[in-house]
Short mmCIF file of C-alpha atoms and ligand atoms in Angstrom, two decimals:
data_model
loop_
_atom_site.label_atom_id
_atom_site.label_comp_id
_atom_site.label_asym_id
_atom_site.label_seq_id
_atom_site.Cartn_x
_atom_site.Cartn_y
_atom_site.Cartn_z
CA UNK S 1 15.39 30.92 2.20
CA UNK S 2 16.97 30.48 5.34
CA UNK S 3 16.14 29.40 8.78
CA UNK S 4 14.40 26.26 6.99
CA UNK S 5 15.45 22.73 6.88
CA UNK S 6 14.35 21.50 3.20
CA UNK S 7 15.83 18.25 4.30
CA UNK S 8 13.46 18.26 7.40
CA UNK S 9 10.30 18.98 5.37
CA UNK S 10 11.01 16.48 2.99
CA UNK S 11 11.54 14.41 5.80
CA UNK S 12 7.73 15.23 6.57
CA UNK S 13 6.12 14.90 3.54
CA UNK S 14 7.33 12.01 2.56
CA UNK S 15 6.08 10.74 5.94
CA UNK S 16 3.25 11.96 5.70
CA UNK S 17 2.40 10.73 1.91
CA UNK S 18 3.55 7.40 3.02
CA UNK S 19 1.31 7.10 5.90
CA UNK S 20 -1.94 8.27 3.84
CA UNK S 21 -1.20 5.82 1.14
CA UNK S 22 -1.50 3.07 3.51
CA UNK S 23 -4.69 4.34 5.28
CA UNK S 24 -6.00 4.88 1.87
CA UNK S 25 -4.96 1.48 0.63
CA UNK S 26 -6.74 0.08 4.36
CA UNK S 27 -9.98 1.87 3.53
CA UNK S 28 -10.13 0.85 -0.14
CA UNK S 29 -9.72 -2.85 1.26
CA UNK S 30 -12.74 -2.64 4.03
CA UNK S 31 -15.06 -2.31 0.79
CA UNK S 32 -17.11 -4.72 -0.32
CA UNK S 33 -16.38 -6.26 -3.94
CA UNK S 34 -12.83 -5.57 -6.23
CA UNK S 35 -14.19 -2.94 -8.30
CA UNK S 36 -16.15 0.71 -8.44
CA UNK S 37 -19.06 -1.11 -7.23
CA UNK S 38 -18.33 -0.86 -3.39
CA UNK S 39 -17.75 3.02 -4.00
CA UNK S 40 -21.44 3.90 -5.31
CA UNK S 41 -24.05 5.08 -3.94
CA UNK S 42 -23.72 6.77 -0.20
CA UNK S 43 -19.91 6.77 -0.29
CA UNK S 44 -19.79 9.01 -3.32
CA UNK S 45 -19.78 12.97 -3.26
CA UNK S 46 -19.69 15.15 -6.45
CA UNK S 47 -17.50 18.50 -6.43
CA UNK S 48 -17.39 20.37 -9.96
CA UNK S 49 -19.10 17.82 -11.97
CA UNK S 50 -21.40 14.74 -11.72
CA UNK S 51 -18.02 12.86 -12.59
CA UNK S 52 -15.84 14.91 -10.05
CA UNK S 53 -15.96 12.74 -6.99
CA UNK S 54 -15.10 12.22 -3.46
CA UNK S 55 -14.81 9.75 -1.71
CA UNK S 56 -14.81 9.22 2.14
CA UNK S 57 -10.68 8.03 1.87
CA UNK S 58 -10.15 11.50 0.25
CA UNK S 59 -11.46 13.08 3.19
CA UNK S 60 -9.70 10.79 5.58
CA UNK S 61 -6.18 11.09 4.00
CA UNK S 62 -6.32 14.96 3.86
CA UNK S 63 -7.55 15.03 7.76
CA UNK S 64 -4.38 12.73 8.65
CA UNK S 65 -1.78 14.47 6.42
CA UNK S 66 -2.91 18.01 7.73
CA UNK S 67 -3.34 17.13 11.43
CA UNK S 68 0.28 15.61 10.96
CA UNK S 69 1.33 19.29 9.48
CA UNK S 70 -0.11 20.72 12.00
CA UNK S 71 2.16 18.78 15.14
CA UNK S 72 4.80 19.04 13.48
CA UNK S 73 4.72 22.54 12.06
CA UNK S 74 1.78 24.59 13.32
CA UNK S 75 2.77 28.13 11.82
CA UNK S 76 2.75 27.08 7.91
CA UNK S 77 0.36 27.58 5.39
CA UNK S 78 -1.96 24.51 4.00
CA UNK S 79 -3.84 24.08 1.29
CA UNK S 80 -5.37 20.83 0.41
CA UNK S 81 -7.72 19.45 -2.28
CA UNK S 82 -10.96 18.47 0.49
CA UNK S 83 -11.07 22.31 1.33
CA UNK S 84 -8.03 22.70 3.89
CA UNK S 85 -7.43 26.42 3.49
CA UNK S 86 -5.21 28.00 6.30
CA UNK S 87 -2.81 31.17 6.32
CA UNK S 88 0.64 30.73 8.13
CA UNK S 89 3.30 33.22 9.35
CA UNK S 90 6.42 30.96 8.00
CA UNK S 91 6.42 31.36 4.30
CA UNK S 92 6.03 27.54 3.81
CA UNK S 93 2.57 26.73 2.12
CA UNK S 94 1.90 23.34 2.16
CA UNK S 95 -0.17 21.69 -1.30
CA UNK S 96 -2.01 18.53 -0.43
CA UNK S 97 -3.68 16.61 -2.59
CA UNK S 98 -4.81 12.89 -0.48
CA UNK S 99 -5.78 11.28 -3.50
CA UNK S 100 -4.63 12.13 -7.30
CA UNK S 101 -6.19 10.09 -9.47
CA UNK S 102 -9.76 9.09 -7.15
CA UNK S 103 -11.59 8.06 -10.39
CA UNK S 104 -9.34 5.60 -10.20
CA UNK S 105 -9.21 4.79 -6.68
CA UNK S 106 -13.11 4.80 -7.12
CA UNK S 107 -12.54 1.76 -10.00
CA UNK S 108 -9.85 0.00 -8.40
CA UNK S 109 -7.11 0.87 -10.72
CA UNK S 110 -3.48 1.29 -9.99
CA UNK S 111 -2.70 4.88 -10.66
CA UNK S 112 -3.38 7.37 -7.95
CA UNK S 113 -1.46 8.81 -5.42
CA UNK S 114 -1.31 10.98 -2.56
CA UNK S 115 0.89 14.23 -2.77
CA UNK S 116 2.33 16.59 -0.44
CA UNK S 117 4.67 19.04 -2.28
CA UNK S 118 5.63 22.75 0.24
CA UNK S 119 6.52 26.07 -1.51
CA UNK S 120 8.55 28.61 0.70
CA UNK S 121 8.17 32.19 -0.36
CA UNK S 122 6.03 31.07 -3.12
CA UNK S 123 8.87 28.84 -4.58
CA UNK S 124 8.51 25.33 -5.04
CA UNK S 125 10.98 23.55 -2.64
CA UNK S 126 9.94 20.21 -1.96
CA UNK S 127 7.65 17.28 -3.25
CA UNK S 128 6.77 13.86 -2.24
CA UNK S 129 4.48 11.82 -4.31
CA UNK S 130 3.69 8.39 -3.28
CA UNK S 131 1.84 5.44 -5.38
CA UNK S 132 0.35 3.15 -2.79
CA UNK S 133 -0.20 0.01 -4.74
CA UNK S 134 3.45 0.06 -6.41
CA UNK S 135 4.55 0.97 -2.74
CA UNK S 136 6.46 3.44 -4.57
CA UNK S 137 7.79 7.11 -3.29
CA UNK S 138 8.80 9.95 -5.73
CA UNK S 139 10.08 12.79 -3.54
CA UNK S 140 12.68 15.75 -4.47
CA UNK S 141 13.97 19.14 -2.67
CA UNK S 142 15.06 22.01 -4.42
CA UNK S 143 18.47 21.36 -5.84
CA UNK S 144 18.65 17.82 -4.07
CA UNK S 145 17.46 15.99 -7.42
CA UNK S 146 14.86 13.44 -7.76
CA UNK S 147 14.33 10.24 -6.23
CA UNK S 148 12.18 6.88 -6.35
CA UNK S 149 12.43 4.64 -3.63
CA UNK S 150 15.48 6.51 -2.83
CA UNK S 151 16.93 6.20 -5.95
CA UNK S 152 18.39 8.95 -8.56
CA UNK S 153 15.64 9.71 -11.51
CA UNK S 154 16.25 11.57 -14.72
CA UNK S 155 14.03 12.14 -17.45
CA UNK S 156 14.60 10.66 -20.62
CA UNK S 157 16.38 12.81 -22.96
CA UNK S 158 14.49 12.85 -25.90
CA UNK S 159 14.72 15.99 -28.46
CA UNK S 160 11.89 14.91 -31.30
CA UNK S 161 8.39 15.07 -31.41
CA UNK S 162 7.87 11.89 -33.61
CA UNK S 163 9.16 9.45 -30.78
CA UNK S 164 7.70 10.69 -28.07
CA UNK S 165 5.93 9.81 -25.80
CA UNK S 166 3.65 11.82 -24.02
CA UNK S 167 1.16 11.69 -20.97
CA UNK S 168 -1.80 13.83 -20.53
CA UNK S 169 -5.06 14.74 -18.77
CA UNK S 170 -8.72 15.90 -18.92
CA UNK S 171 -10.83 18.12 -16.79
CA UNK S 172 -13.89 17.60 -15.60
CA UNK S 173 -16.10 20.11 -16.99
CA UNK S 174 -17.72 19.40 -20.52
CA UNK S 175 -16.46 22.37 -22.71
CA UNK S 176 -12.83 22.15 -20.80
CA UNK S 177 -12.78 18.51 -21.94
CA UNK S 178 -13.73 19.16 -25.57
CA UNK S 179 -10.72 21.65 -26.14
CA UNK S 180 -8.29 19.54 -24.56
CA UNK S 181 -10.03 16.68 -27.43
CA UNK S 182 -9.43 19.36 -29.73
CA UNK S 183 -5.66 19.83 -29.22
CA UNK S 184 -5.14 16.29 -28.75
CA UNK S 185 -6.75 15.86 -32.42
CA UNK S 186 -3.43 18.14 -33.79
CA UNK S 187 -1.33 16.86 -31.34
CA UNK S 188 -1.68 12.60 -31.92
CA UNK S 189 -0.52 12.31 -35.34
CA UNK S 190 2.83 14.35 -34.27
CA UNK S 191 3.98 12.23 -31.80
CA UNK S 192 5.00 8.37 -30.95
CA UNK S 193 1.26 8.07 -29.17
CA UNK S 194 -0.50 9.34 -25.95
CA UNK S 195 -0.94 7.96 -22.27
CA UNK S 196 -4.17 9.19 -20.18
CA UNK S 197 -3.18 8.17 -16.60
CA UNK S 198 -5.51 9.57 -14.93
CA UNK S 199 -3.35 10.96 -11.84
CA UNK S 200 -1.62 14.62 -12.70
CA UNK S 201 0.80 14.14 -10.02
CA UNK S 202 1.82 10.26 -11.24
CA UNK S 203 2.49 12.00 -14.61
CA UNK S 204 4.91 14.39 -13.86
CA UNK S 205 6.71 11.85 -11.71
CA UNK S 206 6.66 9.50 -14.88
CA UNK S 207 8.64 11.72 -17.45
CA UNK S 208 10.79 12.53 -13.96
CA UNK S 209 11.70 8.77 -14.43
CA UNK S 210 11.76 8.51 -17.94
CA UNK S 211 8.79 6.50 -18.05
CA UNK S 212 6.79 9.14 -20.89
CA UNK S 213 9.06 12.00 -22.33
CA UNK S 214 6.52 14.36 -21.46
CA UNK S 215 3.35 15.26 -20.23
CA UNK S 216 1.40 18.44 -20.56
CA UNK S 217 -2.48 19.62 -19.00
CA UNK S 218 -4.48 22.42 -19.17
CA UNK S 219 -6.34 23.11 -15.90
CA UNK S 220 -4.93 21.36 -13.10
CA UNK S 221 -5.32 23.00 -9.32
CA UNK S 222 -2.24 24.11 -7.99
CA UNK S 223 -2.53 20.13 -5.32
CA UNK S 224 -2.53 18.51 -8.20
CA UNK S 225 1.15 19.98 -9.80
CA UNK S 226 2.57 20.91 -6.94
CA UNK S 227 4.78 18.29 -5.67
CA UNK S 228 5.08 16.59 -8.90
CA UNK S 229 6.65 19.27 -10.80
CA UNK S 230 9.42 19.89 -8.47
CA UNK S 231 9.94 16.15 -8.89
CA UNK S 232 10.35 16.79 -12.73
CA UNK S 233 12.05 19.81 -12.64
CA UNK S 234 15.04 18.07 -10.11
CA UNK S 235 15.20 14.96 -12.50
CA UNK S 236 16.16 17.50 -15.25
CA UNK S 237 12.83 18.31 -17.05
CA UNK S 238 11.49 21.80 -18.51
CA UNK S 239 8.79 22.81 -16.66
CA UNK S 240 6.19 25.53 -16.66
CA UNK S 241 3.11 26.89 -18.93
CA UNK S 242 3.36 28.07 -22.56
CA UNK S 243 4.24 31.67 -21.98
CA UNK S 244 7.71 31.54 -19.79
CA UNK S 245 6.14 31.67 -16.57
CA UNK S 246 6.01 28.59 -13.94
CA UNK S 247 3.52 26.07 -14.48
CA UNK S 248 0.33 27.16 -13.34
CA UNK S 249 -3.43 25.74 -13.52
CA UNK S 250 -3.57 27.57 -16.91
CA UNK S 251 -0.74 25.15 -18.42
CA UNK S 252 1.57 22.83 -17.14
CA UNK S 253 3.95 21.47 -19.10
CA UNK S 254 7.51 18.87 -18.30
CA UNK S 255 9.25 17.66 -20.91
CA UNK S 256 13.33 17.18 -21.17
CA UNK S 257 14.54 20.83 -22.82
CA UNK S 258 14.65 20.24 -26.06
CA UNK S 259 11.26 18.63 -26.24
CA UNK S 260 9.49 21.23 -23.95
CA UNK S 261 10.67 23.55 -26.39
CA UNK S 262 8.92 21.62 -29.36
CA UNK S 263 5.59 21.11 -27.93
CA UNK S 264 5.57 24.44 -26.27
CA UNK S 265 5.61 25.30 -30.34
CA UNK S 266 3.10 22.63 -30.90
CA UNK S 267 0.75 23.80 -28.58
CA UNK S 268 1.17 27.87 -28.44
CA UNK S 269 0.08 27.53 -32.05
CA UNK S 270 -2.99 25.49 -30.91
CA UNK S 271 -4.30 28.19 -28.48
CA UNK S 272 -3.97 25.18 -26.06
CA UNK S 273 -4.11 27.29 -22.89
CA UNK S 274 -6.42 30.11 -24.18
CA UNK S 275 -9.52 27.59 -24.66
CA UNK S 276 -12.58 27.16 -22.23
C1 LIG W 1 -7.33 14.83 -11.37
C2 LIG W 1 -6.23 13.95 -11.91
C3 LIG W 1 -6.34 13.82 -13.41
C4 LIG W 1 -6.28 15.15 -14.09
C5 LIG W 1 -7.37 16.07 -13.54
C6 LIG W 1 -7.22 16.19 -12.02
P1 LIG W 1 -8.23 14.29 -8.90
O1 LIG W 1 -7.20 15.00 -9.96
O2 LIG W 1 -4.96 14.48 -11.59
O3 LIG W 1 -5.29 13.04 -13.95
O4 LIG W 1 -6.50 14.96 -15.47
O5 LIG W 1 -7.18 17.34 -14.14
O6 LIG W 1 -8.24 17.02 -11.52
O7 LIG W 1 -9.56 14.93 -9.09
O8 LIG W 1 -8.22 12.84 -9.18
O9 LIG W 1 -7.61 14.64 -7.58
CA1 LIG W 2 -5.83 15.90 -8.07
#
């Protein structure tokens, strides 16, 4: 891992998050009406699903964040959500994902975020997640820790099941959704309760700061995790998938250690990540 500056492309996707956030936040503005209703119609694509949009910001935000990567880096890797698919000759691959959460960008509520997260040789080494309408930044570098607005994040330390907290998500393909319904049937009355979100990226950064205890998905693309696990995994959490190996779209799990190791239990003996 030498030769390059963690620091400097921290630097950059912070930047870069920051910058999208606020021409996502402009766009969202320009609409007519508060609510989903000025997002119908011809602004609306569908991608896996007839509830799998995007939007015209999506597009925008990816277009800004990877011309940026581009300037300032032109021999990485990118990958991005709106079909940004480039090979580089650095070992940095950029994961961008311009809007986590567009269902609810699309209904005008609070939680989504853009996320920039790089891998070098294939290992996570630097995330920046920011949350435009708390004007709030989550970013981390390998073995820098975890920050929000700059300031040190830990997860919460919890070690039991029955008080905890935990986040989760949903696909958006029918027989995805109804095993995920499935394990959350076994998984509810085990634990303090469950938060949907709706942004994967805004979860991991909440058990980063102790907001949940833990958070666990089965299907996410590897845009959505990306920058948000490294956050998690510098602010002290577990993560990965059930089976040892780094979190992955088959399972992605954060928890604080003890707890990881608990629901890891809980859901290995679900068959949570060997469903549709
Ligand atoms: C989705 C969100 C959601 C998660 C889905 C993701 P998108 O990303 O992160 O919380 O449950 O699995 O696909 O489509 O809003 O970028
Ligand atoms: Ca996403």
């Amino acid at each position: 891992m030498t030769g390059v500056d963690l620091d400097a492309l921290l630097h950059l996707a912070s930047g870069l998050a920051v910058e999208a956030g606020e021409l996502i936040e402009e766009m969202r503005a320009s609409l007519e009406g508060s609510t989903g209703q000025g997002l119908t119609g011809g602004d609306l694509e569908t991608k896996s699903s007839v509830v799998d949009v995007v939007t015209p910001a999506d597009k925008a935000a990816e277009k800004l964040i990877i011309d940026g990567l581009e300037s300032a880096r032109p021999d990485d890797a990118i990958l991005g959500e709106e079909g940004s698919d480039r090979l580089g000759t650095t070992g940095v691959r950029w994961l961008v994902d311009p809007i986590d959460g567009t269902t609810n960008y699309v209904y005008d509520l609070p939680a989504y975020t853009v996320s920039v997260g790089a891998e070098l040789d294939g290992v996570m080494v630097v995330g920046a997640v920011y949350e435009p309408k708390g004007n709030t930044l989550y970013a981390a570098r390998l073995g820098g820790g975890a920050t929000r607005n700059g300031q040190p994040i830990r997860c919460t330390g919890k070690a039991d099941l029955e008080t905890a907290l935990i986040a989760t998500g949903f696909g958006y393909l029918a027989d995805r959704r109804q095993g995920q319904a499935e394990v959350l049937l076994e998984v509810i009355p085990a634990v303090r309760d469950i938060r949907r979100f709706g942004s994967a990226a805004l979860d991991l950064c909440l058990v980063a700061a102790g907001q949940v205890d833990g958070y666990f998905e089965r299907g996410l693309n590897p845009w959505d995790l990306a920058a948000g696990a490294i956050i998690a995994s510098e602010a002290g959490a577990s993560v990965g998938d059930l089976r040892g190996g780094p979190p992955s779209p088959d399972y992605t799990l954060a928890a604080p250690p003890p707890l990881f190791e608990l629901l890891r239990d809980l859901l290995v003996g679900l068959d949570a990540d060997q469903r549709p």
